């Protein structure tokens, strides 16, 4: 059974949605951010390895990383969804502290999965523009989004989050 911790206090700026709407919202966001956006950015510059509008074999290898990243992302969403109550407050920080599934190995498996998928898109499209977007995405995650989210999670979940933070690495690997 997954270990879920209720928040010590409510996070600011949250919308209340029915539980069934959460997967729909995330599916739309996943499609837009992980499929449409890399495709659109790839159109901004050259595509190395492509010939006559067709990717070479080494470009196709990038789809393996895309599949791994998207599968990890879906696993994260499933772990969250299973534990959500009937009404879910959607905000910057999750409404519950999940420490099971991929969250046993990384405090940020959703961000990690996005980056893995973007590495795959960089290889698939062979585009410098996609690589630049990948670096920018990592920078925003590492230096802006994750620190803000960690601050909110600490305020919401207190010692439960501090204990979790001490035992699980931010990305992956040793603490």
JSON list of C-alpha atoms in Angstrom, two decimals:
[
{"chain": "A", "resi": 1, "resn": "UNK", "atom": "CA", "xyz": [0.00, 0.00, 0.00]},
{"chain": "A", "resi": 2, "resn": "UNK", "atom": "CA", "xyz": [1.23, 3.47, -0.80]},
{"chain": "A", "resi": 3, "resn": "UNK", "atom": "CA", "xyz": [2.09, 5.85, 1.97]},
{"chain": "A", "resi": 4, "resn": "UNK", "atom": "CA", "xyz": [0.26, 9.16, 1.52]},
{"chain": "A", "resi": 5, "resn": "UNK", "atom": "CA", "xyz": [0.49, 12.15, 3.80]},
{"chain": "A", "resi": 6, "resn": "UNK", "atom": "CA", "xyz": [-2.22, 14.81, 4.05]},
{"chain": "A", "resi": 7, "resn": "UNK", "atom": "CA", "xyz": [-0.95, 18.40, 4.05]},
{"chain": "A", "resi": 8, "resn": "UNK", "atom": "CA", "xyz": [-0.43, 20.24, 7.33]},
{"chain": "A", "resi": 9, "resn": "UNK", "atom": "CA", "xyz": [-1.93, 23.32, 5.66]},
{"chain": "A", "resi": 10, "resn": "UNK", "atom": "CA", "xyz": [-3.58, 24.16, 2.34]},
{"chain": "A", "resi": 11, "resn": "UNK", "atom": "CA", "xyz": [-1.35, 25.40, -0.49]},
{"chain": "A", "resi": 12, "resn": "UNK", "atom": "CA", "xyz": [-2.29, 28.80, -1.95]},
{"chain": "A", "resi": 13, "resn": "UNK", "atom": "CA", "xyz": [-3.93, 29.35, -5.36]},
{"chain": "A", "resi": 14, "resn": "UNK", "atom": "CA", "xyz": [-5.56, 25.98, -5.84]},
{"chain": "A", "resi": 15, "resn": "UNK", "atom": "CA", "xyz": [-8.54, 25.01, -7.98]},
{"chain": "A", "resi": 16, "resn": "UNK", "atom": "CA", "xyz": [-10.85, 22.25, -6.84]},
{"chain": "A", "resi": 17, "resn": "UNK", "atom": "CA", "xyz": [-11.54, 19.65, -9.55]},
{"chain": "A", "resi": 18, "resn": "UNK", "atom": "CA", "xyz": [-13.36, 16.34, -9.51]},
{"chain": "A", "resi": 19, "resn": "UNK", "atom": "CA", "xyz": [-11.02, 13.38, -9.35]},
{"chain": "A", "resi": 20, "resn": "UNK", "atom": "CA", "xyz": [-12.05, 12.12, -12.81]},
{"chain": "A", "resi": 21, "resn": "UNK", "atom": "CA", "xyz": [-10.91, 15.39, -14.44]},
{"chain": "A", "resi": 22, "resn": "UNK", "atom": "CA", "xyz": [-7.31, 15.09, -13.25]},
{"chain": "A", "resi": 23, "resn": "UNK", "atom": "CA", "xyz": [-6.18, 12.47, -15.81]},
{"chain": "A", "resi": 24, "resn": "UNK", "atom": "CA", "xyz": [-7.84, 14.45, -18.60]},
{"chain": "A", "resi": 25, "resn": "UNK", "atom": "CA", "xyz": [-6.06, 17.67, -17.63]},
{"chain": "A", "resi": 26, "resn": "UNK", "atom": "CA", "xyz": [-2.71, 15.88, -17.33]},
{"chain": "A", "resi": 27, "resn": "UNK", "atom": "CA", "xyz": [-3.20, 14.06, -20.65]},
{"chain": "A", "resi": 28, "resn": "UNK", "atom": "CA", "xyz": [-3.74, 17.39, -22.40]},
{"chain": "A", "resi": 29, "resn": "UNK", "atom": "CA", "xyz": [-0.71, 18.93, -20.70]},
{"chain": "A", "resi": 30, "resn": "UNK", "atom": "CA", "xyz": [1.40, 15.86, -21.46]},
{"chain": "A", "resi": 31, "resn": "UNK", "atom": "CA", "xyz": [0.47, 15.97, -25.14]},
{"chain": "A", "resi": 32, "resn": "UNK", "atom": "CA", "xyz": [1.11, 19.70, -25.42]},
{"chain": "A", "resi": 33, "resn": "UNK", "atom": "CA", "xyz": [4.39, 19.85, -23.47]},
{"chain": "A", "resi": 34, "resn": "UNK", "atom": "CA", "xyz": [5.92, 16.50, -24.37]},
{"chain": "A", "resi": 35, "resn": "UNK", "atom": "CA", "xyz": [4.83, 16.01, -27.99]},
{"chain": "A", "resi": 36, "resn": "UNK", "atom": "CA", "xyz": [3.61, 19.22, -29.64]},
{"chain": "A", "resi": 37, "resn": "UNK", "atom": "CA", "xyz": [6.19, 21.58, -28.13]},
{"chain": "A", "resi": 38, "resn": "UNK", "atom": "CA", "xyz": [9.30, 19.55, -29.13]},
{"chain": "A", "resi": 39, "resn": "UNK", "atom": "CA", "xyz": [7.87, 19.12, -32.64]},
{"chain": "A", "resi": 40, "resn": "UNK", "atom": "CA", "xyz": [7.23, 22.86, -32.97]},
{"chain": "A", "resi": 41, "resn": "UNK", "atom": "CA", "xyz": [10.67, 23.78, -31.64]},
{"chain": "A", "resi": 42, "resn": "UNK", "atom": "CA", "xyz": [12.33, 21.28, -34.01]},
{"chain": "A", "resi": 43, "resn": "UNK", "atom": "CA", "xyz": [10.81, 23.19, -36.93]},
{"chain": "A", "resi": 44, "resn": "UNK", "atom": "CA", "xyz": [12.83, 26.28, -35.93]},
{"chain": "A", "resi": 45, "resn": "UNK", "atom": "CA", "xyz": [16.13, 24.94, -37.23]},
{"chain": "A", "resi": 46, "resn": "UNK", "atom": "CA", "xyz": [17.90, 22.18, -39.11]},
{"chain": "A", "resi": 47, "resn": "UNK", "atom": "CA", "xyz": [17.36, 18.49, -38.38]},
{"chain": "A", "resi": 48, "resn": "UNK", "atom": "CA", "xyz": [20.62, 16.60, -38.37]},
{"chain": "A", "resi": 49, "resn": "UNK", "atom": "CA", "xyz": [20.34, 13.03, -39.58]},
{"chain": "A", "resi": 50, "resn": "UNK", "atom": "CA", "xyz": [17.14, 13.59, -41.50]},
{"chain": "A", "resi": 51, "resn": "UNK", "atom": "CA", "xyz": [17.14, 13.05, -45.25]},
{"chain": "A", "resi": 52, "resn": "UNK", "atom": "CA", "xyz": [14.18, 13.94, -47.44]},
{"chain": "A", "resi": 53, "resn": "UNK", "atom": "CA", "xyz": [11.99, 14.52, -44.40]},
{"chain": "A", "resi": 54, "resn": "UNK", "atom": "CA", "xyz": [12.73, 11.04, -43.02]},
{"chain": "A", "resi": 55, "resn": "UNK", "atom": "CA", "xyz": [14.77, 10.34, -39.87]},
{"chain": "A", "resi": 56, "resn": "UNK", "atom": "CA", "xyz": [17.79, 8.05, -40.03]},
{"chain": "A", "resi": 57, "resn": "UNK", "atom": "CA", "xyz": [18.07, 4.99, -37.79]},
{"chain": "A", "resi": 58, "resn": "UNK", "atom": "CA", "xyz": [20.09, 6.81, -35.13]},
{"chain": "A", "resi": 59, "resn": "UNK", "atom": "CA", "xyz": [17.39, 9.48, -34.97]},
{"chain": "A", "resi": 60, "resn": "UNK", "atom": "CA", "xyz": [14.79, 6.78, -34.40]},
{"chain": "A", "resi": 61, "resn": "UNK", "atom": "CA", "xyz": [16.80, 5.56, -31.40]},
{"chain": "A", "resi": 62, "resn": "UNK", "atom": "CA", "xyz": [15.74, 8.76, -29.66]},
{"chain": "A", "resi": 63, "resn": "UNK", "atom": "CA", "xyz": [12.19, 7.41, -29.54]},
{"chain": "A", "resi": 64, "resn": "UNK", "atom": "CA", "xyz": [13.38, 4.84, -26.98]},
{"chain": "A", "resi": 65, "resn": "UNK", "atom": "CA", "xyz": [14.20, 7.66, -24.55]},
{"chain": "A", "resi": 66, "resn": "UNK", "atom": "CA", "xyz": [10.90, 9.36, -25.40]},
{"chain": "A", "resi": 67, "resn": "UNK", "atom": "CA", "xyz": [9.01, 6.14, -24.59]},
{"chain": "A", "resi": 68, "resn": "UNK", "atom": "CA", "xyz": [10.92, 5.67, -21.32]},
{"chain": "A", "resi": 69, "resn": "UNK", "atom": "CA", "xyz": [10.29, 9.28, -20.30]},
{"chain": "A", "resi": 70, "resn": "UNK", "atom": "CA", "xyz": [6.59, 9.16, -21.14]},
{"chain": "A", "resi": 71, "resn": "UNK", "atom": "CA", "xyz": [6.14, 5.78, -19.41]},
{"chain": "A", "resi": 72, "resn": "UNK", "atom": "CA", "xyz": [7.78, 7.13, -16.24]},
{"chain": "A", "resi": 73, "resn": "UNK", "atom": "CA", "xyz": [5.58, 10.22, -16.45]},
{"chain": "A", "resi": 74, "resn": "UNK", "atom": "CA", "xyz": [2.44, 8.09, -16.75]},
{"chain": "A", "resi": 75, "resn": "UNK", "atom": "CA", "xyz": [3.58, 5.94, -13.82]},
{"chain": "A", "resi": 76, "resn": "UNK", "atom": "CA", "xyz": [3.96, 9.10, -11.71]},
{"chain": "A", "resi": 77, "resn": "UNK", "atom": "CA", "xyz": [0.48, 10.27, -12.68]},
{"chain": "A", "resi": 78, "resn": "UNK", "atom": "CA", "xyz": [-1.01, 6.87, -11.88]},
{"chain": "A", "resi": 79, "resn": "UNK", "atom": "CA", "xyz": [0.59, 6.86, -8.42]},
{"chain": "A", "resi": 80, "resn": "UNK", "atom": "CA", "xyz": [-0.87, 10.30, -7.75]},
{"chain": "A", "resi": 81, "resn": "UNK", "atom": "CA", "xyz": [-4.30, 9.51, -9.17]},
{"chain": "A", "resi": 82, "resn": "UNK", "atom": "CA", "xyz": [-4.72, 6.31, -7.16]},
{"chain": "A", "resi": 83, "resn": "UNK", "atom": "CA", "xyz": [-4.32, 8.29, -3.95]},
{"chain": "A", "resi": 84, "resn": "UNK", "atom": "CA", "xyz": [-6.37, 11.37, -4.82]},
{"chain": "A", "resi": 85, "resn": "UNK", "atom": "CA", "xyz": [-9.62, 11.95, -2.91]},
{"chain": "A", "resi": 86, "resn": "UNK", "atom": "CA", "xyz": [-12.98, 12.54, -4.69]},
{"chain": "A", "resi": 87, "resn": "UNK", "atom": "CA", "xyz": [-12.23, 16.27, -5.03]},
{"chain": "A", "resi": 88, "resn": "UNK", "atom": "CA", "xyz": [-8.69, 17.36, -5.76]},
{"chain": "A", "resi": 89, "resn": "UNK", "atom": "CA", "xyz": [-7.11, 20.73, -5.20]},
{"chain": "A", "resi": 90, "resn": "UNK", "atom": "CA", "xyz": [-4.89, 21.32, -8.20]},
{"chain": "A", "resi": 91, "resn": "UNK", "atom": "CA", "xyz": [-2.10, 23.78, -7.63]},
{"chain": "A", "resi": 92, "resn": "UNK", "atom": "CA", "xyz": [1.63, 24.26, -8.03]},
{"chain": "A", "resi": 93, "resn": "UNK", "atom": "CA", "xyz": [2.37, 21.66, -5.37]},
{"chain": "A", "resi": 94, "resn": "UNK", "atom": "CA", "xyz": [0.55, 18.32, -5.21]},
{"chain": "A", "resi": 95, "resn": "UNK", "atom": "CA", "xyz": [-2.36, 18.04, -2.77]},
{"chain": "A", "resi": 96, "resn": "UNK", "atom": "CA", "xyz": [-0.83, 14.95, -1.17]},
{"chain": "A", "resi": 97, "resn": "UNK", "atom": "CA", "xyz": [2.71, 13.85, -0.41]},
{"chain": "A", "resi": 98, "resn": "UNK", "atom": "CA", "xyz": [3.32, 10.64, -2.33]},
{"chain": "A", "resi": 99, "resn": "UNK", "atom": "CA", "xyz": [6.43, 8.70, -1.38]},
{"chain": "A", "resi": 100, "resn": "UNK", "atom": "CA", "xyz": [5.71, 5.46, -3.27]},
{"chain": "A", "resi": 101, "resn": "UNK", "atom": "CA", "xyz": [6.31, 4.22, -6.80]},
{"chain": "A", "resi": 102, "resn": "UNK", "atom": "CA", "xyz": [8.94, 6.26, -8.63]},
{"chain": "A", "resi": 103, "resn": "UNK", "atom": "CA", "xyz": [8.97, 8.70, -5.71]},
{"chain": "A", "resi": 104, "resn": "UNK", "atom": "CA", "xyz": [10.99, 6.12, -3.75]},
{"chain": "A", "resi": 105, "resn": "UNK", "atom": "CA", "xyz": [13.96, 6.76, -6.07]},
{"chain": "A", "resi": 106, "resn": "UNK", "atom": "CA", "xyz": [13.60, 10.45, -6.91]},
{"chain": "A", "resi": 107, "resn": "UNK", "atom": "CA", "xyz": [11.80, 13.37, -5.30]},
{"chain": "A", "resi": 108, "resn": "UNK", "atom": "CA", "xyz": [11.12, 14.71, -8.79]},
{"chain": "A", "resi": 109, "resn": "UNK", "atom": "CA", "xyz": [10.40, 11.79, -11.12]},
{"chain": "A", "resi": 110, "resn": "UNK", "atom": "CA", "xyz": [7.91, 13.84, -13.17]},
{"chain": "A", "resi": 111, "resn": "UNK", "atom": "CA", "xyz": [10.55, 16.45, -13.98]},
{"chain": "A", "resi": 112, "resn": "UNK", "atom": "CA", "xyz": [13.10, 13.70, -14.56]},
{"chain": "A", "resi": 113, "resn": "UNK", "atom": "CA", "xyz": [10.73, 11.92, -16.94]},
{"chain": "A", "resi": 114, "resn": "UNK", "atom": "CA", "xyz": [10.15, 15.13, -18.87]},
{"chain": "A", "resi": 115, "resn": "UNK", "atom": "CA", "xyz": [13.88, 15.64, -19.28]},
{"chain": "A", "resi": 116, "resn": "UNK", "atom": "CA", "xyz": [14.39, 12.03, -20.41]},
{"chain": "A", "resi": 117, "resn": "UNK", "atom": "CA", "xyz": [11.68, 12.49, -23.05]},
{"chain": "A", "resi": 118, "resn": "UNK", "atom": "CA", "xyz": [13.28, 15.76, -24.21]},
{"chain": "A", "resi": 119, "resn": "UNK", "atom": "CA", "xyz": [16.67, 14.03, -24.54]},
{"chain": "A", "resi": 120, "resn": "UNK", "atom": "CA", "xyz": [14.90, 11.54, -26.78]},
{"chain": "A", "resi": 121, "resn": "UNK", "atom": "CA", "xyz": [13.28, 14.30, -28.83]},
{"chain": "A", "resi": 122, "resn": "UNK", "atom": "CA", "xyz": [16.67, 15.99, -29.18]},
{"chain": "A", "resi": 123, "resn": "UNK", "atom": "CA", "xyz": [18.10, 12.79, -30.66]},
{"chain": "A", "resi": 124, "resn": "UNK", "atom": "CA", "xyz": [15.02, 12.07, -32.77]},
{"chain": "A", "resi": 125, "resn": "UNK", "atom": "CA", "xyz": [14.76, 15.52, -34.32]},
{"chain": "A", "resi": 126, "resn": "UNK", "atom": "CA", "xyz": [18.54, 16.02, -34.40]},
{"chain": "A", "resi": 127, "resn": "UNK", "atom": "CA", "xyz": [17.85, 19.66, -33.82]},
{"chain": "A", "resi": 128, "resn": "UNK", "atom": "CA", "xyz": [20.01, 22.19, -32.00]},
{"chain": "A", "resi": 129, "resn": "UNK", "atom": "CA", "xyz": [16.87, 24.17, -31.15]},
{"chain": "A", "resi": 130, "resn": "UNK", "atom": "CA", "xyz": [15.43, 21.17, -29.28]},
{"chain": "A", "resi": 131, "resn": "UNK", "atom": "CA", "xyz": [18.74, 20.75, -27.41]},
{"chain": "A", "resi": 132, "resn": "UNK", "atom": "CA", "xyz": [18.69, 24.42, -26.38]},
{"chain": "A", "resi": 133, "resn": "UNK", "atom": "CA", "xyz": [15.08, 23.97, -25.19]},
{"chain": "A", "resi": 134, "resn": "UNK", "atom": "CA", "xyz": [16.17, 20.89, -23.20]},
{"chain": "A", "resi": 135, "resn": "UNK", "atom": "CA", "xyz": [18.93, 22.86, -21.46]},
{"chain": "A", "resi": 136, "resn": "UNK", "atom": "CA", "xyz": [16.53, 25.73, -20.73]},
{"chain": "A", "resi": 137, "resn": "UNK", "atom": "CA", "xyz": [13.92, 23.31, -19.40]},
{"chain": "A", "resi": 138, "resn": "UNK", "atom": "CA", "xyz": [16.45, 21.66, -17.09]},
{"chain": "A", "resi": 139, "resn": "UNK", "atom": "CA", "xyz": [17.62, 25.09, -15.88]},
{"chain": "A", "resi": 140, "resn": "UNK", "atom": "CA", "xyz": [14.08, 26.21, -15.11]},
{"chain": "A", "resi": 141, "resn": "UNK", "atom": "CA", "xyz": [13.34, 22.96, -13.29]},
{"chain": "A", "resi": 142, "resn": "UNK", "atom": "CA", "xyz": [16.62, 22.89, -11.33]},
{"chain": "A", "resi": 143, "resn": "UNK", "atom": "CA", "xyz": [16.91, 26.54, -10.35]},
{"chain": "A", "resi": 144, "resn": "UNK", "atom": "CA", "xyz": [13.35, 27.85, -10.22]},
{"chain": "A", "resi": 145, "resn": "UNK", "atom": "CA", "xyz": [10.51, 25.31, -10.16]},
{"chain": "A", "resi": 146, "resn": "UNK", "atom": "CA", "xyz": [11.93, 22.61, -7.87]},
{"chain": "A", "resi": 147, "resn": "UNK", "atom": "CA", "xyz": [13.22, 25.01, -5.18]},
{"chain": "A", "resi": 148, "resn": "UNK", "atom": "CA", "xyz": [9.84, 26.78, -5.10]},
{"chain": "A", "resi": 149, "resn": "UNK", "atom": "CA", "xyz": [7.95, 23.50, -4.97]},
{"chain": "A", "resi": 150, "resn": "UNK", "atom": "CA", "xyz": [10.21, 22.14, -2.21]},
{"chain": "A", "resi": 151, "resn": "UNK", "atom": "CA", "xyz": [9.58, 25.26, -0.16]},
{"chain": "A", "resi": 152, "resn": "UNK", "atom": "CA", "xyz": [5.81, 24.83, -0.55]},
{"chain": "A", "resi": 153, "resn": "UNK", "atom": "CA", "xyz": [5.96, 21.10, 0.22]},
{"chain": "A", "resi": 154, "resn": "UNK", "atom": "CA", "xyz": [7.95, 21.77, 3.37]},
{"chain": "A", "resi": 155, "resn": "UNK", "atom": "CA", "xyz": [5.38, 24.34, 4.46]},
{"chain": "A", "resi": 156, "resn": "UNK", "atom": "CA", "xyz": [2.48, 22.01, 3.65]},
{"chain": "A", "resi": 157, "resn": "UNK", "atom": "CA", "xyz": [3.82, 18.70, 5.00]},
{"chain": "A", "resi": 158, "resn": "UNK", "atom": "CA", "xyz": [6.39, 19.77, 7.60]},
{"chain": "A", "resi": 159, "resn": "UNK", "atom": "CA", "xyz": [8.47, 17.00, 9.16]},
{"chain": "A", "resi": 160, "resn": "UNK", "atom": "CA", "xyz": [7.01, 14.35, 6.82]},
{"chain": "A", "resi": 161, "resn": "UNK", "atom": "CA", "xyz": [8.52, 16.20, 3.86]},
{"chain": "A", "resi": 162, "resn": "UNK", "atom": "CA", "xyz": [11.81, 16.91, 5.66]},
{"chain": "A", "resi": 163, "resn": "UNK", "atom": "CA", "xyz": [12.20, 13.20, 6.44]},
{"chain": "A", "resi": 164, "resn": "UNK", "atom": "CA", "xyz": [11.38, 12.31, 2.84]},
{"chain": "A", "resi": 165, "resn": "UNK", "atom": "CA", "xyz": [13.84, 14.91, 1.55]},
{"chain": "A", "resi": 166, "resn": "UNK", "atom": "CA", "xyz": [16.62, 13.46, 3.71]},
{"chain": "A", "resi": 167, "resn": "UNK", "atom": "CA", "xyz": [15.99, 9.91, 2.46]},
{"chain": "A", "resi": 168, "resn": "UNK", "atom": "CA", "xyz": [15.36, 10.39, -1.30]},
{"chain": "A", "resi": 169, "resn": "UNK", "atom": "CA", "xyz": [17.59, 12.30, -3.76]},
{"chain": "A", "resi": 170, "resn": "UNK", "atom": "CA", "xyz": [16.32, 15.27, -5.74]},
{"chain": "A", "resi": 171, "resn": "UNK", "atom": "CA", "xyz": [17.01, 13.63, -9.11]},
{"chain": "A", "resi": 172, "resn": "UNK", "atom": "CA", "xyz": [18.28, 10.07, -8.76]},
{"chain": "A", "resi": 173, "resn": "UNK", "atom": "CA", "xyz": [21.21, 8.34, -7.10]},
{"chain": "A", "resi": 174, "resn": "UNK", "atom": "CA", "xyz": [22.59, 8.61, -3.59]},
{"chain": "A", "resi": 175, "resn": "UNK", "atom": "CA", "xyz": [21.15, 11.16, -1.17]}
]
